[in-house]
Amino acid sequence: MLAYATVGTNDLPKALAFYNALLADLNPQVLMEEEGTMRVYAGGPGAMIMVTKPYDGNTATPGNGNMLAMAPGSKEAVDALHAKAMELGGADEGAPGDRGQGFYGAYFRDLDGNKICAFHMG
């Protein structure tokens, strides 16, 4: 059902450097880009992330209760993604670990405060 998720930023070059490095091991493709405005990363059908300045020109703020979830493919990849986010200056929101019912997850915030979950089922 989900087609893509969007995260807002107030510093696009800094955000793109964060996401380029964070997603590098997942081999994303840049599907769309408007220089100085937005970039869309694609990791497969129905797996797109848009990093953008808000269209209305107002300040980007993380939404309370909003979260982007990524499935990098294994528990080890979850661990690596969380570690990479910390290395890049992200904020820890929950170290990698079992969360019950076969859900293994880690939580962090990007440089703009957007909450992200990396998870693996099974």
PDB file of C-alpha atoms in Angstrom:
ATOM      1  CA  MET A   1       0.000   0.000   0.000  1.00  0.00           C
ATOM      2  CA  LEU A   2       2.704   2.503   0.920  1.00  0.00           C
ATOM      3  CA  ALA A   3       4.307   4.118  -2.131  1.00  0.00           C
ATOM      4  CA  TYR A   4       6.870   6.398  -0.509  1.00  0.00           C
ATOM      5  CA  ALA A   5       7.692   8.312   2.649  1.00  0.00           C
ATOM      6  CA  THR A   6       8.864  11.899   2.920  1.00  0.00           C
ATOM      7  CA  VAL A   7      11.157  13.522   5.462  1.00  0.00           C
ATOM      8  CA  GLY A   8      11.525  17.280   5.611  1.00  0.00           C
ATOM      9  CA  THR A   9      14.760  19.159   6.076  1.00  0.00           C
ATOM     10  CA  ASN A  10      15.912  22.707   6.657  1.00  0.00           C
ATOM     11  CA  ASP A  11      19.426  22.005   5.333  1.00  0.00           C
ATOM     12  CA  LEU A  12      19.141  19.928   2.162  1.00  0.00           C
ATOM     13  CA  PRO A  13      22.889  19.495   1.459  1.00  0.00           C
ATOM     14  CA  LYS A  14      23.501  18.296   5.025  1.00  0.00           C
ATOM     15  CA  ALA A  15      20.462  15.968   4.913  1.00  0.00           C
ATOM     16  CA  LEU A  16      21.479  14.505   1.551  1.00  0.00           C
ATOM     17  CA  ALA A  17      25.006  13.826   2.836  1.00  0.00           C
ATOM     18  CA  PHE A  18      23.442  12.006   5.836  1.00  0.00           C
ATOM     19  CA  TYR A  19      21.081   9.894   3.703  1.00  0.00           C
ATOM     20  CA  ASN A  20      23.703   9.192   0.997  1.00  0.00           C
ATOM     21  CA  ALA A  21      26.017   7.742   3.653  1.00  0.00           C
ATOM     22  CA  LEU A  22      23.247   6.067   5.675  1.00  0.00           C
ATOM     23  CA  LEU A  23      21.741   4.270   2.677  1.00  0.00           C
ATOM     24  CA  ALA A  24      24.980   3.524   0.800  1.00  0.00           C
ATOM     25  CA  ASP A  25      25.134  -0.162   1.791  1.00  0.00           C
ATOM     26  CA  LEU A  26      21.503  -0.650   0.656  1.00  0.00           C
ATOM     27  CA  ASN A  27      22.407   0.383  -2.910  1.00  0.00           C
ATOM     28  CA  PRO A  28      19.620   2.912  -3.444  1.00  0.00           C
ATOM     29  CA  GLN A  29      18.986   4.548  -6.787  1.00  0.00           C
ATOM     30  CA  VAL A  30      18.267   8.242  -7.100  1.00  0.00           C
ATOM     31  CA  LEU A  31      14.896   8.063  -8.809  1.00  0.00           C
ATOM     32  CA  MET A  32      14.104  11.778  -8.964  1.00  0.00           C
ATOM     33  CA  GLU A  33      15.868  14.977  -8.029  1.00  0.00           C
ATOM     34  CA  GLU A  34      15.225  18.707  -8.179  1.00  0.00           C
ATOM     35  CA  GLU A  35      18.496  20.483  -7.483  1.00  0.00           C
ATOM     36  CA  GLY A  36      18.321  22.407  -4.219  1.00  0.00           C
ATOM     37  CA  THR A  37      14.799  21.185  -3.437  1.00  0.00           C
ATOM     38  CA  MET A  38      14.455  17.393  -3.109  1.00  0.00           C
ATOM     39  CA  ARG A  39      15.801  13.918  -3.872  1.00  0.00           C
ATOM     40  CA  VAL A  40      13.947  10.593  -4.044  1.00  0.00           C
ATOM     41  CA  TYR A  41      15.847   7.398  -3.221  1.00  0.00           C
ATOM     42  CA  ALA A  42      14.439   4.077  -4.455  1.00  0.00           C
ATOM     43  CA  GLY A  43      15.296   0.682  -3.040  1.00  0.00           C
ATOM     44  CA  GLY A  44      12.753  -1.425  -4.902  1.00  0.00           C
ATOM     45  CA  PRO A  45       9.048  -1.421  -5.725  1.00  0.00           C
ATOM     46  CA  GLY A  46       7.144   0.580  -3.141  1.00  0.00           C
ATOM     47  CA  ALA A  47      10.321   1.473  -1.255  1.00  0.00           C
ATOM     48  CA  MET A  48      11.054   5.146  -1.829  1.00  0.00           C
ATOM     49  CA  ILE A  49      12.230   7.896   0.517  1.00  0.00           C
ATOM     50  CA  MET A  50      11.957  11.558  -0.435  1.00  0.00           C
ATOM     51  CA  VAL A  51      14.200  14.066   1.349  1.00  0.00           C
ATOM     52  CA  THR A  52      12.849  17.542   0.707  1.00  0.00           C
ATOM     53  CA  LYS A  53      12.488  21.128   1.763  1.00  0.00           C
ATOM     54  CA  PRO A  54       8.830  21.792   2.648  1.00  0.00           C
ATOM     55  CA  TYR A  55       6.846  22.820  -0.435  1.00  0.00           C
ATOM     56  CA  ASP A  56       5.115  25.634   1.454  1.00  0.00           C
ATOM     57  CA  GLY A  57       8.457  27.247   2.314  1.00  0.00           C
ATOM     58  CA  ASN A  58       7.889  26.977   6.065  1.00  0.00           C
ATOM     59  CA  THR A  59      10.314  25.381   8.526  1.00  0.00           C
ATOM     60  CA  ALA A  60      10.550  21.588   8.400  1.00  0.00           C
ATOM     61  CA  THR A  61       9.647  19.966  11.720  1.00  0.00           C
ATOM     62  CA  PRO A  62       9.400  16.265  12.611  1.00  0.00           C
ATOM     63  CA  GLY A  63       5.826  15.128  13.214  1.00  0.00           C
ATOM     64  CA  ASN A  64       4.899  13.787  16.629  1.00  0.00           C
ATOM     65  CA  GLY A  65       4.053  10.124  16.082  1.00  0.00           C
ATOM     66  CA  ASN A  66       5.435  10.041  12.533  1.00  0.00           C
ATOM     67  CA  MET A  67       8.154   7.521  11.752  1.00  0.00           C
ATOM     68  CA  LEU A  68       9.873   6.151   8.675  1.00  0.00           C
ATOM     69  CA  ALA A  69      10.583   2.402   8.767  1.00  0.00           C
ATOM     70  CA  MET A  70      13.233   0.634   6.683  1.00  0.00           C
ATOM     71  CA  ALA A  71      13.795  -3.094   6.265  1.00  0.00           C
ATOM     72  CA  PRO A  72      17.476  -3.536   5.339  1.00  0.00           C
ATOM     73  CA  GLY A  73      17.224  -7.339   5.124  1.00  0.00           C
ATOM     74  CA  SER A  74      18.769  -8.847   8.261  1.00  0.00           C
ATOM     75  CA  LYS A  75      19.412  -8.265  11.961  1.00  0.00           C
ATOM     76  CA  GLU A  76      23.048  -7.524  11.129  1.00  0.00           C
ATOM     77  CA  ALA A  77      21.952  -4.913   8.597  1.00  0.00           C
ATOM     78  CA  VAL A  78      19.683  -3.329  11.241  1.00  0.00           C
ATOM     79  CA  ASP A  79      22.668  -3.149  13.605  1.00  0.00           C
ATOM     80  CA  ALA A  80      24.848  -1.643  10.862  1.00  0.00           C
ATOM     81  CA  LEU A  81      22.240   0.947   9.847  1.00  0.00           C
ATOM     82  CA  HIS A  82      21.771   2.085  13.458  1.00  0.00           C
ATOM     83  CA  ALA A  83      25.550   2.266  13.976  1.00  0.00           C
ATOM     84  CA  LYS A  84      25.946   4.257  10.748  1.00  0.00           C
ATOM     85  CA  ALA A  85      23.237   6.709  11.846  1.00  0.00           C
ATOM     86  CA  MET A  86      25.049   7.248  15.161  1.00  0.00           C
ATOM     87  CA  GLU A  87      28.366   7.738  13.334  1.00  0.00           C
ATOM     88  CA  LEU A  88      26.718  10.356  11.088  1.00  0.00           C
ATOM     89  CA  GLY A  89      25.395  12.365  14.028  1.00  0.00           C
ATOM     90  CA  GLY A  90      21.904  10.872  14.343  1.00  0.00           C
ATOM     91  CA  ALA A  91      20.273  10.604  17.767  1.00  0.00           C
ATOM     92  CA  ASP A  92      19.637   7.230  19.392  1.00  0.00           C
ATOM     93  CA  GLU A  93      15.953   6.456  20.059  1.00  0.00           C
ATOM     94  CA  GLY A  94      16.406   2.764  20.913  1.00  0.00           C
ATOM     95  CA  ALA A  95      19.367   0.433  20.444  1.00  0.00           C
ATOM     96  CA  PRO A  96      18.979  -2.628  18.204  1.00  0.00           C
ATOM     97  CA  GLY A  97      17.229  -5.551  19.839  1.00  0.00           C
ATOM     98  CA  ASP A  98      14.303  -7.945  19.904  1.00  0.00           C
ATOM     99  CA  ARG A  99      11.001  -6.179  20.432  1.00  0.00           C
ATOM    100  CA  GLY A 100       8.830  -9.331  20.545  1.00  0.00           C
ATOM    101  CA  GLN A 101       6.818 -11.402  18.100  1.00  0.00           C
ATOM    102  CA  GLY A 102       9.806 -11.808  15.750  1.00  0.00           C
ATOM    103  CA  PHE A 103      10.350  -8.046  15.387  1.00  0.00           C
ATOM    104  CA  TYR A 104      13.981  -6.928  15.684  1.00  0.00           C
ATOM    105  CA  GLY A 105      14.333  -3.171  15.541  1.00  0.00           C
ATOM    106  CA  ALA A 106      16.455  -0.111  16.169  1.00  0.00           C
ATOM    107  CA  TYR A 107      15.328   3.505  16.341  1.00  0.00           C
ATOM    108  CA  PHE A 108      17.103   6.784  15.644  1.00  0.00           C
ATOM    109  CA  ARG A 109      16.509  10.352  14.500  1.00  0.00           C
ATOM    110  CA  ASP A 110      18.133  11.980  11.501  1.00  0.00           C
ATOM    111  CA  LEU A 111      19.813  15.393  11.645  1.00  0.00           C
ATOM    112  CA  ASP A 112      16.439  17.183  11.356  1.00  0.00           C
ATOM    113  CA  GLY A 113      14.821  15.096  14.112  1.00  0.00           C
ATOM    114  CA  ASN A 114      12.822  12.759  11.855  1.00  0.00           C
ATOM    115  CA  LYS A 115      12.334   9.393  13.586  1.00  0.00           C
ATOM    116  CA  ILE A 116      13.472   6.287  11.716  1.00  0.00           C
ATOM    117  CA  CYS A 117      13.136   2.590  12.504  1.00  0.00           C
ATOM    118  CA  ALA A 118      15.341  -0.071  10.966  1.00  0.00           C
ATOM    119  CA  PHE A 119      13.756  -3.504  11.439  1.00  0.00           C
ATOM    120  CA  HIS A 120      13.831  -7.152  10.483  1.00  0.00           C
ATOM    121  CA  MET A 121      11.034  -9.682  10.914  1.00  0.00           C
ATOM    122  CA  GLY A 122      11.775 -13.319  11.690  1.00  0.00           C
TER     123      GLY A 122
END
